[in-house]
Amino acid sequence: MTPDIDTAQSLVQTAADTLRARIGDGARVGLILGTGLGKLADEIEVRESVPYGEIPGFPLSTVESHHGRLIAGTLRGVEVVAMQGRFHLYEGYSAWQVTMPVRVLATLGVETLLISNAAGGMNPLYRRGDLMLTTDHINLQGVNPLTGPNVDAWGPRFPDMSEPYDPELRATAEAAALERGVRLQQGVYVAVEGPNLETRAEYRFLRQIGADVVGMSTVPEVIVARHHGVRVMAISVITDECFPDALEAVSIPEILAAAAEAEPTLTALMGDVVASLA
Ligand code: HPA
């Protein structure tokens, strides 16, 4: 449920005020540490770590592997604030709850948001373990975090989506990948609600409508970040190969192994992008 406009504003303001008192508001770079970026948290020189439960109005993380805390500190000399643990629609959170933390980060002064996620690869040139820089997205989640009355102080009623993924940040990631000799695919992410993976017919459909990978996160956060005018970059870890005519039953251990395998590379790349923002 989206709260009414005054409640929404006051929830975000209260959370931001609480955080400002604990971590300050000097960070211009926000991170959502999804799949493949767990270890990036270890590289942050942590100044303060705030469990979501201590931030008024924040949803609580239900997925066990996600810690559910906000980390403030320095990464490669850049002040960052990182979400360790994110919220998914498939957990039962509303689009408002999934994206409320992004509004809080924007209110704290974050101008750039870097995101990672897990996704299934549908482009036949992609392989399990590959990384994909998102160039664009398709929202097939059936909900939109911006429905309801618009808070004009946050952003426009009809936000532009001609280029949700910042070209400059993408160029930086591309250059970093080249420099490190890392293969970085580039393509379109389609977001579905989940939690089940797709049928063969669905993968065929999603590929035909122009997507390269499919996942269950990120797009709501990107929409809200763009609403606030926050610059966005997102990288997916391809955890499974979703080729409809050669589809194998999904194996969670294989998905986790692919994510773990890609982690060092993604951590390094993301660190390079952060460093470029100094
Ligand atoms: N479908 C949807 N979400 C996913 C997948 C998938 O195949 N793999 C990882 N996240």
Coordinates of N, CA, C and O in Angstrom, one line a residue, residues 204-273:
R204 N 10.8 -17.2 -23.9 CA 10.7 -17.0 -25.4 C 10.0 -15.6 -25.6 O 10.5 -14.8 -26.4
F205 N 9.0 -15.4 -24.9 CA 8.2 -14.1 -25.0 C 9.1 -12.9 -24.5 O 9.3 -11.9 -25.2
L206 N 9.8 -13.1 -23.4 CA 10.6 -12.0 -22.8 C 11.8 -11.6 -23.8 O 12.2 -10.5 -23.9
R207 N 12.3 -12.7 -24.4 CA 13.4 -12.4 -25.4 C 12.9 -11.7 -26.6 O 13.5 -10.8 -27.1
Q208 N 11.7 -12.1 -27.0 CA 11.1 -11.5 -28.2 C 10.7 -10.1 -28.1 O 10.7 -9.3 -29.0
I209 N 10.4 -9.7 -26.8 CA 10.0 -8.3 -26.6 C 11.2 -7.4 -26.4 O 11.1 -6.2 -26.2
G210 N 12.4 -8.0 -26.5 CA 13.6 -7.1 -26.5 C 14.5 -7.2 -25.3 O 15.4 -6.4 -25.2
A211 N 14.3 -8.1 -24.4 CA 15.1 -8.2 -23.2 C 16.3 -9.2 -23.4 O 16.1 -10.2 -24.1
D212 N 17.4 -8.9 -22.8 CA 18.6 -9.8 -22.8 C 18.6 -10.6 -21.5 O 19.2 -11.7 -21.5
V213 N 18.2 -10.0 -20.4 CA 18.1 -10.8 -19.1 C 16.8 -10.5 -18.4 O 16.1 -9.5 -18.7
V214 N 16.5 -11.4 -17.4 CA 15.3 -11.2 -16.7 C 15.6 -11.4 -15.2 O 16.4 -12.2 -14.8
G215 N 15.0 -10.5 -14.4 CA 15.2 -10.6 -12.9 C 14.0 -10.0 -12.2 O 13.1 -9.6 -12.8
M216 N 14.1 -10.1 -10.9 CA 13.0 -9.8 -10.0 C 13.2 -8.5 -9.1 O 12.5 -8.3 -8.1
S217 N 14.2 -7.7 -9.5 CA 14.5 -6.5 -8.7 C 14.8 -5.3 -9.5 O 14.5 -5.2 -10.7
T218 N 15.4 -4.3 -8.9 CA 16.1 -3.2 -9.5 C 15.2 -2.1 -10.2 O 15.4 -0.9 -9.9
V219 N 14.3 -2.6 -11.0 CA 13.5 -1.6 -11.8 C 12.7 -0.6 -10.9 O 12.7 0.6 -11.2
P220 N 12.1 -1.1 -9.8 CA 11.4 -0.1 -9.0 C 12.3 0.9 -8.4 O 12.0 2.1 -8.4
E221 N 13.5 0.4 -7.9 CA 14.5 1.4 -7.4 C 15.0 2.4 -8.4 O 15.2 3.5 -8.1
V222 N 15.2 1.9 -9.6 CA 15.7 2.8 -10.7 C 14.6 3.8 -11.0 O 14.9 5.0 -11.2
I223 N 13.3 3.4 -11.1 CA 12.3 4.3 -11.4 C 12.2 5.5 -10.4 O 12.1 6.6 -10.7
V224 N 12.3 5.1 -9.1 CA 12.3 6.1 -8.0 C 13.5 6.9 -8.0 O 13.4 8.2 -7.8
A225 N 14.7 6.3 -8.2 CA 15.9 7.1 -8.3 C 15.8 8.2 -9.4 O 16.1 9.4 -9.2
R226 N 15.3 7.8 -10.5 CA 15.1 8.7 -11.7 C 14.1 9.8 -11.3 O 14.2 10.9 -11.8
H227 N 13.1 9.4 -10.6 CA 12.0 10.4 -10.2 C 12.7 11.5 -9.4 O 12.4 12.7 -9.6
H228 N 13.7 11.2 -8.6 CA 14.5 12.1 -7.8 C 15.6 12.8 -8.6 O 16.3 13.6 -8.0
G229 N 15.8 12.4 -9.8 CA 16.9 12.9 -10.6 C 18.2 12.3 -10.2 O 19.3 12.8 -10.6
V230 N 18.2 11.2 -9.5 CA 19.5 10.5 -9.1 C 20.0 9.7 -10.3 O 19.2 9.0 -11.0
R231 N 21.3 9.8 -10.6 CA 21.9 9.1 -11.7 C 22.1 7.6 -11.3 O 22.4 7.3 -10.2
V232 N 21.9 6.7 -12.3 CA 21.8 5.3 -12.0 C 22.8 4.5 -12.9 O 22.9 4.8 -14.1
M233 N 23.4 3.5 -12.3 CA 24.1 2.5 -13.0 C 23.7 1.1 -12.4 O 23.7 1.0 -11.2
A234 N 23.5 0.1 -13.2 CA 23.2 -1.2 -12.7 C 24.0 -2.3 -13.5 O 24.1 -2.2 -14.7
I235 N 24.5 -3.3 -12.7 CA 25.1 -4.4 -13.4 C 24.5 -5.7 -12.9 O 24.3 -5.9 -11.7
S236 N 24.2 -6.6 -13.8 CA 23.6 -7.9 -13.5 C 24.7 -9.0 -13.5 O 25.5 -9.0 -14.4
V237 N 24.5 -9.9 -12.6 CA 25.3 -11.2 -12.7 C 24.4 -12.2 -13.3 O 23.3 -12.4 -12.8
I238 N 24.8 -12.8 -14.4 CA 24.0 -13.8 -15.1 C 24.2 -15.1 -14.3 O 25.2 -15.7 -14.3
T239 N 23.1 -15.5 -13.6 CA 23.3 -16.7 -12.7 C 22.7 -18.0 -13.4 O 23.0 -19.1 -12.9
D240 N 22.0 -17.8 -14.4 CA 21.5 -19.0 -15.1 C 21.2 -18.7 -16.6 O 21.0 -17.5 -17.0
E241 N 21.3 -19.7 -17.4 CA 21.1 -19.6 -18.8 C 19.6 -20.0 -19.2 O 19.2 -21.1 -18.9
C242 N 18.9 -19.0 -19.7 CA 17.5 -19.2 -19.9 C 17.1 -19.3 -21.4 O 16.5 -18.4 -22.0
F243 N 17.6 -20.3 -22.0 CA 17.4 -20.5 -23.5 C 16.2 -21.5 -23.6 O 16.3 -22.7 -23.3
P244 N 15.1 -21.0 -24.1 CA 13.8 -21.8 -24.1 C 13.9 -23.2 -24.7 O 13.3 -24.1 -24.2
D245 N 14.8 -23.3 -25.7 CA 14.8 -24.6 -26.4 C 15.9 -25.5 -25.8 O 16.0 -26.7 -26.3
A246 N 16.6 -25.1 -24.8 CA 17.6 -25.9 -24.2 C 17.5 -25.7 -22.7 O 18.6 -25.7 -22.0
L247 N 16.3 -25.5 -22.1 CA 16.2 -25.1 -20.7 C 16.4 -26.2 -19.8 O 15.9 -27.3 -20.0
E248 N 17.2 -26.0 -18.8 CA 17.4 -27.0 -17.7 C 16.7 -26.5 -16.5 O 16.6 -25.3 -16.3
A249 N 16.3 -27.5 -15.6 CA 15.7 -27.1 -14.4 C 16.6 -26.3 -13.6 O 17.8 -26.5 -13.6
V250 N 16.1 -25.3 -12.9 CA 17.0 -24.3 -12.2 C 17.6 -25.0 -11.0 O 17.0 -25.9 -10.3
S251 N 18.8 -24.7 -10.8 CA 19.5 -25.3 -9.6 C 20.0 -24.2 -8.8 O 20.9 -23.4 -9.2
I252 N 19.5 -24.0 -7.6 CA 19.8 -22.9 -6.7 C 21.3 -23.0 -6.3 O 22.0 -21.9 -6.4
P253 N 21.9 -24.2 -6.0 CA 23.4 -24.2 -5.8 C 24.2 -23.6 -7.0 O 25.2 -22.9 -6.8
E254 N 23.7 -24.0 -8.2 CA 24.4 -23.4 -9.4 C 24.3 -21.9 -9.5 O 25.2 -21.2 -9.9
I255 N 23.1 -21.4 -9.2 CA 22.9 -20.0 -9.2 C 23.8 -19.3 -8.2 O 24.5 -18.3 -8.5
L256 N 23.9 -19.9 -7.0 CA 24.8 -19.3 -6.0 C 26.2 -19.4 -6.4 O 27.0 -18.4 -6.1
A257 N 26.6 -20.5 -7.0 CA 28.0 -20.7 -7.4 C 28.4 -19.6 -8.5 O 29.4 -19.0 -8.5
A258 N 27.4 -19.4 -9.4 CA 27.7 -18.4 -10.5 C 27.9 -17.0 -9.9 O 28.7 -16.2 -10.3
A259 N 27.0 -16.7 -8.9 CA 27.1 -15.4 -8.3 C 28.4 -15.3 -7.5 O 29.1 -14.2 -7.6
A260 N 28.8 -16.3 -6.9 CA 30.1 -16.3 -6.1 C 31.3 -16.1 -7.0 O 32.2 -15.4 -6.8
E261 N 31.2 -16.8 -8.2 CA 32.3 -16.8 -9.2 C 32.5 -15.3 -9.7 O 33.6 -14.9 -10.0
A262 N 31.3 -14.7 -9.9 CA 31.4 -13.3 -10.6 C 31.7 -12.3 -9.5 O 32.1 -11.1 -9.9
E263 N 31.6 -12.6 -8.3 CA 31.7 -11.6 -7.2 C 33.0 -10.8 -7.3 O 33.0 -9.5 -7.2
P264 N 34.2 -11.4 -7.3 CA 35.4 -10.6 -7.3 C 35.5 -9.6 -8.4 O 35.9 -8.5 -8.2
T265 N 35.1 -10.0 -9.6 CA 35.1 -9.2 -10.8 C 34.2 -8.0 -10.7 O 34.5 -6.8 -10.9
L266 N 33.0 -8.3 -10.2 CA 32.0 -7.2 -10.1 C 32.4 -6.3 -9.0 O 32.2 -5.0 -9.1
T267 N 32.9 -6.8 -7.9 CA 33.4 -6.0 -6.8 C 34.5 -5.0 -7.3 O 34.4 -3.8 -7.0
A268 N 35.4 -5.5 -8.1 CA 36.5 -4.7 -8.6 C 35.9 -3.6 -9.6 O 36.3 -2.4 -9.5
L269 N 35.0 -4.0 -10.4 CA 34.4 -3.0 -11.4 C 33.7 -1.9 -10.7 O 33.8 -0.7 -11.0
M270 N 32.8 -2.3 -9.7 CA 32.0 -1.3 -9.0 C 32.9 -0.4 -8.3 O 32.7 0.8 -8.2
G271 N 34.0 -0.9 -7.7 CA 35.0 -0.1 -7.0 C 35.6 0.9 -7.9 O 35.7 2.1 -7.5
D272 N 35.9 0.5 -9.1 CA 36.5 1.4 -10.1 C 35.5 2.6 -10.4 O 35.9 3.7 -10.5
V273 N 34.2 2.2 -10.6 CA 33.2 3.2 -10.9 C 33.1 4.2 -9.7 O 33.1 5.4 -9.9

